[in-house]
XYZ file of C-alpha atoms in Angstrom:
559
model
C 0.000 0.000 0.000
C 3.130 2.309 0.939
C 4.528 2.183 -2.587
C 1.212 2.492 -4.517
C 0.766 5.808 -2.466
C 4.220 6.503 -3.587
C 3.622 6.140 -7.037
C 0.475 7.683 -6.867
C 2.156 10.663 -4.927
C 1.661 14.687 -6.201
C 5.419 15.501 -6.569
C 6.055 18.510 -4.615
C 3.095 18.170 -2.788
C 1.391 17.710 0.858
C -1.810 17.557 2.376
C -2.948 19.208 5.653
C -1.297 16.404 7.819
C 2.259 17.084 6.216
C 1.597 13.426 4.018
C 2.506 12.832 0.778
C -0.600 14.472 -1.513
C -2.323 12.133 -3.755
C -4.186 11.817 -7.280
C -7.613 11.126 -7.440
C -8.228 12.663 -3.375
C -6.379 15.795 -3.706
C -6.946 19.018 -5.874
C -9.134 19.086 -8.632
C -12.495 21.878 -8.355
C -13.966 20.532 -5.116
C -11.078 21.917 -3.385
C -11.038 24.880 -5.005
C -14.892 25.505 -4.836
C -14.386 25.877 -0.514
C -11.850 28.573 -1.612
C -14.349 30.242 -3.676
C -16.732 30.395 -0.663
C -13.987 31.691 1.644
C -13.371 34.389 -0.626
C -16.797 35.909 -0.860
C -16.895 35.756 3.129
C -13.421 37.550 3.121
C -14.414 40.218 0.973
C -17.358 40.947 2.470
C -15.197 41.455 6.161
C -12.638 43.634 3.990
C -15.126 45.954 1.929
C -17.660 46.558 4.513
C -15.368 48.407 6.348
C -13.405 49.761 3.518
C -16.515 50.967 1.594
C -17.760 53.463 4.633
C -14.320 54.288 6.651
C -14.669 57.752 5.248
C -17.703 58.727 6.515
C -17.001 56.585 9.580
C -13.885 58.644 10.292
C -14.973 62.495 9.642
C -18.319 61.842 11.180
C -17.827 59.905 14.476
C -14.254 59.839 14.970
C -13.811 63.788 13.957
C -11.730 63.684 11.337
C -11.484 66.178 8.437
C -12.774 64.889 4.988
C -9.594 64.924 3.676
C -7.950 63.236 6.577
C -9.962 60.875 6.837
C -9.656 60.299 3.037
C -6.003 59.952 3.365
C -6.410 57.481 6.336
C -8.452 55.207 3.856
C -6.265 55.473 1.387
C -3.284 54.527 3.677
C -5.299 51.432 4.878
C -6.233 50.335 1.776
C -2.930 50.197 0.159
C -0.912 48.919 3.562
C -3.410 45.899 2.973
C -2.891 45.373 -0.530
C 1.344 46.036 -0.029
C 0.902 43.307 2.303
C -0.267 40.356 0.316
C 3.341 40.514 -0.730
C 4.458 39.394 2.912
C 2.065 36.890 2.667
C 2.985 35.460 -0.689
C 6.786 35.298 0.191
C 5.953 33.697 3.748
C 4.039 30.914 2.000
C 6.633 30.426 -0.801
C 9.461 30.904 1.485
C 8.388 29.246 5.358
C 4.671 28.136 5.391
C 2.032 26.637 3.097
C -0.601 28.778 1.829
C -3.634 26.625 4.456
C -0.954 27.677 7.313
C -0.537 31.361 6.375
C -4.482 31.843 5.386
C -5.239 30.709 9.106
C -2.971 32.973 10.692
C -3.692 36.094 8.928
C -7.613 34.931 9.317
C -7.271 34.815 12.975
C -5.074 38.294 13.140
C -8.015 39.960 11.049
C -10.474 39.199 13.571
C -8.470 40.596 16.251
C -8.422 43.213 14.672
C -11.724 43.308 13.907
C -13.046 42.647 17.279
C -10.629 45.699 18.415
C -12.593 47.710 16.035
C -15.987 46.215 17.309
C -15.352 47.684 20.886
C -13.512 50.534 19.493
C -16.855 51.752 17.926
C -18.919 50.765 20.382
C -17.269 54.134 22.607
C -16.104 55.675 19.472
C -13.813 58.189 21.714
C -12.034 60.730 19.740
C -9.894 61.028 22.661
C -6.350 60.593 21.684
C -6.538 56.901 23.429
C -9.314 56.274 21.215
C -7.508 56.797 17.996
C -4.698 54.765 19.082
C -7.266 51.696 19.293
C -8.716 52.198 16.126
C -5.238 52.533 14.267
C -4.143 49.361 15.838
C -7.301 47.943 14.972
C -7.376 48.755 11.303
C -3.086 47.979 10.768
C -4.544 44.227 12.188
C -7.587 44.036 10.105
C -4.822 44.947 7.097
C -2.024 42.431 8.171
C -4.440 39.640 7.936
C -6.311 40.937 5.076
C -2.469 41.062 2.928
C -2.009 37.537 4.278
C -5.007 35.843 3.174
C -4.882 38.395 -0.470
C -1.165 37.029 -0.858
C -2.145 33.271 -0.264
C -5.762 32.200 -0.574
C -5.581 32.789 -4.580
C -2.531 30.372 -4.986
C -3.969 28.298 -2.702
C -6.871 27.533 -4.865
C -4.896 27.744 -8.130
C -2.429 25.026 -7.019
C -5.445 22.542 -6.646
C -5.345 22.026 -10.723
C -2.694 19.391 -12.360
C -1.161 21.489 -14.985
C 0.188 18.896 -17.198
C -3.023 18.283 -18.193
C -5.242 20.184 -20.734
C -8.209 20.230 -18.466
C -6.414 21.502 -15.327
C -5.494 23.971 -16.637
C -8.152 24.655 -18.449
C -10.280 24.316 -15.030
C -7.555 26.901 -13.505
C -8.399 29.612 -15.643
C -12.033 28.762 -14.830
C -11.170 28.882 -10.966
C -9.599 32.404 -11.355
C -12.607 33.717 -13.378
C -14.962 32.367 -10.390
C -12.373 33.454 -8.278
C -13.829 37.568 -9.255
C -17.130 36.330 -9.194
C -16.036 35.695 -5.565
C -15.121 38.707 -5.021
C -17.865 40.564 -6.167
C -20.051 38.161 -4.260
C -18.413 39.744 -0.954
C -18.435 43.650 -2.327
C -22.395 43.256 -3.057
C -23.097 42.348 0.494
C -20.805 44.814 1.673
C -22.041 47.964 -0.312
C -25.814 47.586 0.074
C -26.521 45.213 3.540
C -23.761 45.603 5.669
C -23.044 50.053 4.846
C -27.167 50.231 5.512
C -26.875 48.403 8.869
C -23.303 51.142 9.718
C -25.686 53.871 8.358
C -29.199 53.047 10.467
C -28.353 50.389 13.043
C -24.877 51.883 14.226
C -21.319 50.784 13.361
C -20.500 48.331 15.371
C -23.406 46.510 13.690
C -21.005 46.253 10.704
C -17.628 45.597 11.950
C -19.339 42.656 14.154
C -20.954 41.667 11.183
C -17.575 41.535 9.655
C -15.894 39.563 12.396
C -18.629 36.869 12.084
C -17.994 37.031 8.300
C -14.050 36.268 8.574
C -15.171 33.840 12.026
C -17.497 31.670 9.508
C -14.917 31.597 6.448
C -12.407 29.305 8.887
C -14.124 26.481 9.447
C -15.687 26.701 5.725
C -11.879 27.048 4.905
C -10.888 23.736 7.651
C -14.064 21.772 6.088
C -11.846 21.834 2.775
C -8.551 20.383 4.028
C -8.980 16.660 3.537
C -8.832 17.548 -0.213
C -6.553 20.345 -0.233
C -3.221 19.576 -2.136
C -0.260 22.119 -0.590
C 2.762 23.204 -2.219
C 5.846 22.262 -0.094
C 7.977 25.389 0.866
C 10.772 26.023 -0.914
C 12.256 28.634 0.719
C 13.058 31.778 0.503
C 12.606 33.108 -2.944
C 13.708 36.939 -2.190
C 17.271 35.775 -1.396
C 17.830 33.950 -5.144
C 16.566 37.161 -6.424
C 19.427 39.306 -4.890
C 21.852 36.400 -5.191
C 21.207 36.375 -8.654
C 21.422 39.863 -9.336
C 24.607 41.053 -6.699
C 26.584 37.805 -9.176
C 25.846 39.476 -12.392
C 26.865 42.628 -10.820
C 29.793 41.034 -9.750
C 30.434 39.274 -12.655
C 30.261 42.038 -14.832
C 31.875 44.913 -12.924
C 34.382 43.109 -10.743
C 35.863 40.177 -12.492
C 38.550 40.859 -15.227
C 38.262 38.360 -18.081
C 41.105 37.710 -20.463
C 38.779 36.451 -22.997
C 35.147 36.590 -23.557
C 35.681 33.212 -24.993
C 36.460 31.305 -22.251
C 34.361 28.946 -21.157
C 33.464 28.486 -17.485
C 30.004 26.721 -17.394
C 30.603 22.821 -16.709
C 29.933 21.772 -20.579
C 29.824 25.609 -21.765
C 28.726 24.453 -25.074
C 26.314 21.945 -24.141
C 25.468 24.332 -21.044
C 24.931 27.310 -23.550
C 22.845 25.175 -26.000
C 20.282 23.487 -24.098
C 19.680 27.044 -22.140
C 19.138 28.678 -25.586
C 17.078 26.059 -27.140
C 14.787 26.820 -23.891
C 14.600 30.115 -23.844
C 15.253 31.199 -27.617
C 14.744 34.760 -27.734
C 15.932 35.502 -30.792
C 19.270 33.637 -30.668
C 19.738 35.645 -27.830
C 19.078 32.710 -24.898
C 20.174 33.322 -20.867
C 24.160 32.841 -21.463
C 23.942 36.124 -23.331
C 21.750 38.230 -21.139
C 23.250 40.657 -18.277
C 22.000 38.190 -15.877
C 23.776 34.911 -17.580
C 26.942 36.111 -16.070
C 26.393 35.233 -12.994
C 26.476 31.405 -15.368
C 28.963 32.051 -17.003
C 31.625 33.266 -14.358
C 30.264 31.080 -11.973
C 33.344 29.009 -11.225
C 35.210 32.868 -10.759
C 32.586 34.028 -8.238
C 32.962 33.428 -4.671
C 31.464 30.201 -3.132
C 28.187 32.376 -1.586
C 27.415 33.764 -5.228
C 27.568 30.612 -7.134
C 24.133 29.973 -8.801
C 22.544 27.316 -11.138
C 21.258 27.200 -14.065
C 17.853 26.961 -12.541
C 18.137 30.129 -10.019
C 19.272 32.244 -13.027
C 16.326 31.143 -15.323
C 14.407 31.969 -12.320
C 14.895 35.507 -11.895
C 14.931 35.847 -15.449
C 11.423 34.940 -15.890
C 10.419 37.252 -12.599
C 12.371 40.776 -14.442
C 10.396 39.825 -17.456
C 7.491 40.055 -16.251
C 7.846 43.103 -14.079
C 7.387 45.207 -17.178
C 3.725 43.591 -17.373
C 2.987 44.475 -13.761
C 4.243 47.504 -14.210
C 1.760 48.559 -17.161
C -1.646 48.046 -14.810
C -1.052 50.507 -12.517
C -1.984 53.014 -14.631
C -5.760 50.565 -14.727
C -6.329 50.869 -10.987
C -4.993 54.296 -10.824
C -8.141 55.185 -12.787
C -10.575 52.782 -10.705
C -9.246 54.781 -7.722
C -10.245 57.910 -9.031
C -13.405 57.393 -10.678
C -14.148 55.485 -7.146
C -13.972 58.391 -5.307
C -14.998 61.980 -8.152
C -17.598 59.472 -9.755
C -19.656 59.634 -6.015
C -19.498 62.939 -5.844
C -20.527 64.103 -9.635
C -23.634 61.466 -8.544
C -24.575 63.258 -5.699
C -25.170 66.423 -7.556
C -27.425 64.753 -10.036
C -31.055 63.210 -9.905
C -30.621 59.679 -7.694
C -34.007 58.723 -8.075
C -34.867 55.943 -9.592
C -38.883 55.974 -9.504
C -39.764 56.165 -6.000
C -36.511 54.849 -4.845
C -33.868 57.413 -3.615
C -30.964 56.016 -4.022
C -27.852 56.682 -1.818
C -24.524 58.151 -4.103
C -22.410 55.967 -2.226
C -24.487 52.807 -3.620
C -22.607 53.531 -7.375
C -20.104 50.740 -6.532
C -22.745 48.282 -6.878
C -23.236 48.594 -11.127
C -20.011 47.454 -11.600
C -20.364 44.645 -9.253
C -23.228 43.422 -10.420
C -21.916 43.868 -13.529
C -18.556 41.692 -13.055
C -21.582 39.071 -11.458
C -22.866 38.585 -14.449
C -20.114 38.977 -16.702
C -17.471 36.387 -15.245
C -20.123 33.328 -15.845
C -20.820 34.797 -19.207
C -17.090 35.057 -20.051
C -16.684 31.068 -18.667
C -19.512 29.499 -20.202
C -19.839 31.676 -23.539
C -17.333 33.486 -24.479
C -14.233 31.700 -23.747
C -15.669 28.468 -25.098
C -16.673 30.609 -28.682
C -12.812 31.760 -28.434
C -11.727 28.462 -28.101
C -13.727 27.056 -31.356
C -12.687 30.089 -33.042
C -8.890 30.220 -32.179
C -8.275 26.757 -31.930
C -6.312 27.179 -28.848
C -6.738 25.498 -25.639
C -7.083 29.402 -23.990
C -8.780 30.809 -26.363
C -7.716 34.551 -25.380
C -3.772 34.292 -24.224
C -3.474 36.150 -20.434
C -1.430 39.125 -22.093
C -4.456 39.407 -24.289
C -7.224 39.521 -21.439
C -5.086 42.038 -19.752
C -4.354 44.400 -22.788
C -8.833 44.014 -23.471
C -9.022 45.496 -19.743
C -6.386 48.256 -20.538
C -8.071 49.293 -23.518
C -11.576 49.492 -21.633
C -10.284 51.738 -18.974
C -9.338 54.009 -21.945
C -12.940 53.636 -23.079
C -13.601 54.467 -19.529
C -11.966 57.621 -18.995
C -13.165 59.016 -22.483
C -16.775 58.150 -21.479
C -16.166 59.381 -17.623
C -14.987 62.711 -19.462
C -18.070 63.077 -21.799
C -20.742 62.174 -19.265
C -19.055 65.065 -16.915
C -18.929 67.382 -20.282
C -22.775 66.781 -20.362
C -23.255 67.414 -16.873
C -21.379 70.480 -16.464
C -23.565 71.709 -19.481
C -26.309 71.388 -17.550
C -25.190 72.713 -14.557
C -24.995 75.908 -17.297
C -28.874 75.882 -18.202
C -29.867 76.011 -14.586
C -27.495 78.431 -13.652
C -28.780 80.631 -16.669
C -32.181 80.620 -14.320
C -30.958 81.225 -11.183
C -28.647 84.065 -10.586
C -26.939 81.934 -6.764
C -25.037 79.634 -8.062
C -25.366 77.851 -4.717
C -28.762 77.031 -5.598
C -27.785 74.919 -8.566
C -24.849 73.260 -6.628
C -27.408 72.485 -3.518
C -30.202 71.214 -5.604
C -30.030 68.041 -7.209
C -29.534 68.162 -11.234
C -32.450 67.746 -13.648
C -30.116 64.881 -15.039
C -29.942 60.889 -13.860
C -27.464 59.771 -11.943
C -27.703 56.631 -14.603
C -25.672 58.438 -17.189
C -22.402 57.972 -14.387
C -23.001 54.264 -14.529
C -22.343 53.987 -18.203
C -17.977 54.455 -16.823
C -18.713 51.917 -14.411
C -19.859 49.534 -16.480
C -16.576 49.649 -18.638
C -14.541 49.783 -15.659
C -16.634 46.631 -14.584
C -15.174 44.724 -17.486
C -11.460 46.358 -17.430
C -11.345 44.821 -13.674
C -12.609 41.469 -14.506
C -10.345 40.931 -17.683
C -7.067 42.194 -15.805
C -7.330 41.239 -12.440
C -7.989 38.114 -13.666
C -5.356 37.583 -16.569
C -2.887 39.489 -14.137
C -3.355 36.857 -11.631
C -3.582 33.453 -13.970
C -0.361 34.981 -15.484
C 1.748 35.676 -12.769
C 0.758 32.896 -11.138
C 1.131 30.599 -14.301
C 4.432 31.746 -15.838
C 6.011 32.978 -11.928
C 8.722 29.700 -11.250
C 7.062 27.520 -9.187
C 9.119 28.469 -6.211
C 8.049 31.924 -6.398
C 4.130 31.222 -7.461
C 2.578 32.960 -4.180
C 4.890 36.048 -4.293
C 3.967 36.852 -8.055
C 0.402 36.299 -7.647
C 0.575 38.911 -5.106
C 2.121 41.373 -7.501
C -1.982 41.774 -8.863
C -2.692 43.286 -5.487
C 0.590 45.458 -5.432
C -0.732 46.994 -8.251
C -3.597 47.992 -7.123
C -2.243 49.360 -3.649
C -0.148 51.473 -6.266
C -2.950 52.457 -8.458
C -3.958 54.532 -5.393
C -1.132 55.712 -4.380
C -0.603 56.903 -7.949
C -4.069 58.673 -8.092
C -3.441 60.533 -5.038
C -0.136 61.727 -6.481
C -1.535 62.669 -9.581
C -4.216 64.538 -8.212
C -1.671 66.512 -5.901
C 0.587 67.013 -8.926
C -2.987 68.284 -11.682
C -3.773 70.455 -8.753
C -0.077 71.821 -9.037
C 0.556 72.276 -12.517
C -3.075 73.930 -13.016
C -2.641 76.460 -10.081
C 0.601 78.263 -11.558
C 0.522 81.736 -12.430
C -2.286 82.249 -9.859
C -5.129 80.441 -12.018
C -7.562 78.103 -10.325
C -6.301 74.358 -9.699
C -8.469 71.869 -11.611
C -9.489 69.842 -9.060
C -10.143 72.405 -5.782
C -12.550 73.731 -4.045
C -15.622 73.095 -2.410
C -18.375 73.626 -5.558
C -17.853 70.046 -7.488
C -19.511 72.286 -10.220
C -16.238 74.712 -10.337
C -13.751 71.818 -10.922
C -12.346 70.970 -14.451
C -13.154 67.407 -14.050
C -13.889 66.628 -17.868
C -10.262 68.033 -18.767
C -8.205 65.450 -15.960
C -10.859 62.684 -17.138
C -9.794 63.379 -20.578
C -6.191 63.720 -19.404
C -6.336 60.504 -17.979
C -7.885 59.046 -20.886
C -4.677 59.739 -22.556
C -2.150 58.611 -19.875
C -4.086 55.066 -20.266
C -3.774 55.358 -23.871
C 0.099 56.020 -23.505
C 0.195 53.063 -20.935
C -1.288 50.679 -23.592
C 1.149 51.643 -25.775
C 3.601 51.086 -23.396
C 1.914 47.329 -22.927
C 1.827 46.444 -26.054
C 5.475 47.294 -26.321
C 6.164 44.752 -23.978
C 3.728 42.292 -24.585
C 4.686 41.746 -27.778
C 7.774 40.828 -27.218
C 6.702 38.471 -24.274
C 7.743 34.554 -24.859
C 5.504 32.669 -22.844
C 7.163 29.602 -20.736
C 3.884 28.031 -19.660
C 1.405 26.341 -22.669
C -0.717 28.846 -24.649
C -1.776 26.580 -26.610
């Protein structure tokens, strides 16, 4: 019985109880689906907090508007930086099941601190210090489970086989749907129990969220395959790089012909035949020195073949990363100017009022219906029509989301053109111009929801190429860490906007004119002219991608 488990073994892989992981009763979509769950409980914990922390923070904790803004923004993106902690700590040290239970139970610490923080709500100095501690918890455990429940459902598929990997892709698709499951709850339930009930109605709600997701998460593990450690993948990064350095700088060659590889030919043959780019294989890069002058390099900087292949793949992909920052940078700010042009239009919707802050759910409800739409219709037509096992390639889903978020901005800008011209037509009847800024518009708040709907789409096709590709062509030892570069991006998408904003606000206001975007009349601000500027940064950006992407050689199948 021992050796047919052998044989029948995962290589590389565990389950819960530190045994050998086998086929046929671990991995596969019943795994994954508890994942899934998980993931729409964790969201829900995460954006029901996240969604209303503004208004949380000016009203009952006395911060200033902007203040408290900045706050939000500084929670949001700690969180999202910190998925990369988690994604090197369960490549590195831990499995993915280990580090998704600790960060779990160090987000409802948090969460309970905020629970009994808002229960006084004291805006005594004492009282802030609880509810920073609380919220710098809530985002440690919320980077820890962002940087390791996605691999951890991903690594469930066999991807020597056509249909795991094919039920992969699938996963990650669901794995939005997910997502959005979590945000819907959050934005319409949980914000309207904050809003009438009282707040610590919604951060308890939230710690019962993340409190159910654990043992929905533990009910999983007899089928959960887990990728052993390997560890730490940050130190062959800077090993690989300080040798090439090295190499390059340091050590004085006689000849550029000598050959210090074991078998240089054979060495430099096989490494070119696998990474052929354009003749031009590993031996030849910058970082194939550290290869070839391996023998010349002290003991501690010697690396193999494999570690230099490995950080070669990572660099070429960081151009990729790089080139969706300038997508969330735009959900960021139509997240936040997008509320507030809604709030100066018509929000009814027959005899429904309904709240500006309820805008995030179009494009939520729109990724809920797009993502089985895109699984079960789409990608199969793509398929038939491509011949392909993907149908659409990753770098292709991405660079569709980075052209919608152009689409995006240039509709954002024309809606706010047509608003602002009929801000004029009022104001032609009214002589106050307060009146026309304090009254709502005799224009629907629909006409906003048109952005969102492309932004909707944009999210759902790059979040969720960004994550099948890091994750699929990321080494295997590094797998965690790169998936986690999809949140990164994000976190820097708003760190970007707020930058940007600071800098429009900058140029604009030179030679004493009036800065774009400042004031207190929404109506005064140039809004149309940074949508429109923005539309063209994203169109540079693409630009930029498809510089990159075109030149990208895929090491995983693309059928």
């Amino acid at each position: 019985m021992d050796e047919a488990n052998r044989l029948n073994a995962w290589d590389g892989y565990i389950d819960w109880r530190n045994r050998p992981a086998l086929h046929g009763r671990h991995g596969g979509m019943l795994a994954a689906s508890f994942v899934l769950v998980v993931e729409v409980l964790e969201n829900l914990a995460f954006l029901a907090n996240a969604s209303n922390l503004v208004l949380y923070l000016s009203t009952k904790m006395g911060f200033s508007l902007s203040g408290a803004a900045n706050a939000v923004t500084a929670f949001m993106g700690t969180a999202f930086f910190l998925a990369l902690l988690g994604g090197f700590l369960a490549d590195a040290y831990f499995t993915t099941f280990h580090i998704y239970l600790v960060s779990a139970a160090i987000e409802i610490l948090g969460l309970l601190v905020l629970t009994v923080q808002a229960h006084e709500h004291s805006t005594e100095p004492w009282g802030r210090v609880v509810l920073f501690v609380g919220l710098y918890l809530v985002a440690l455990g919320v980077g820890g489970i962002k940087g390791s429940l996605p691999p951890h459902g991903a690594e469930q598929f066999d991807e020597t086989t056509s249909s795991g990997r094919k039920q992969r892709s699938f996963f990650f698709n669901y794995f939005i749907f997910s997502l959005s499951c979590g945000a819907l709850i959050a934005v319409t339930v949980v914000v309207w129990l904050e809003d009438n009930k009282g707040w610590s109605y919604g951060f308890g709600i939230s710690t019962a969220a993340i409190l159910i997701s654990v043992p929905v998460f533990l009910a999983g593990s007899r089928f959960y395959r887990l990728k052993v450690p390997s560890g730490s993948p940050i130190t062959t990064l800077f090993k690989v790089l300080t040798a090439a350095i090295y190499a390059k700088f340091k050590i004085r060659r006689t000849s550029r012909n000598v050959v210090t590889c074991h078998s240089r030919n054979d060495c430099d043959d096989n490494v070119t035949k696998r990474n052929g780019d354009g003749g031009e294989g590993i031996i030849g890069s910058f970082l194939g020195e550290a290869l070839q002058e391996s023998q010349s390099l002290p003991r501690l900087l010697r690396c193999t073949e494999k570690q230099v292949e490995d950080v070669t793949i990572v660099i070429k992909i960081l151009p990729i990363f790089m080139s969706t920052i300038m997508l969330n940078c735009c959900l960021a700010q139509l997240s936040t100017f997008s509320v507030q042009q809604a709030s100066t239009m018509n929000t009814k919707l027959g005899s429904l009022t309904v709240p500006p802050a309820a805008l995030p759910v179009f494009p939520v409800v729109f990724t809920m219906i797009l993502a089985p739409t895109y699984n079960h219709l789409l990608l199969p037509l793509a398929r038939k029509t491509t011949k392909t096992e993907t149908g659409i390639t990753h770098l292709q889903r991405i660079g569709t989301g980075l052209v919608l978020s152009v689409v995006a901005m240039a509709v954002a800008a024309l809606v706010e053109t047509k608003r602002k011209l009929v801000v004029a037509e009022v104001t032609c009847y009214s002589s106050n111009s307060s009146t026309s800024s304090s009254s709502p518009l005799p224009i629907t708040f629909l006409w906003v929801a048109f952005q969102y709907v492309f932004l909707g789409s944009a999210d759902l096709f790059t979040l969720a190429g960004m994550m099948e590709f890091f994750f699929t062509e990321a080494p295997s030892t590094m797998r965690s860490l790169a998936t986690s570069l999809s949140w990164t991006s994000l976190a820097m998408g708003y760190y970007l906007s707020s930058v940007l904003v600071s800098a429009v606000n900058f140029v604009t206001g030179l030679n004493q004119h009036n800065p774009w975007l400042l004031g207190k009349n929404l109506n005064q601000y140039h809004l149309e002219r940074f949508y429109w500027l923005m539309c063209v940064l994203s169109g540079i950006n693409f630009l930029h991608y498809l510089f990159w992407a075109s030149r990208y050689a895929y090491r995983s199948n693309q059928g």
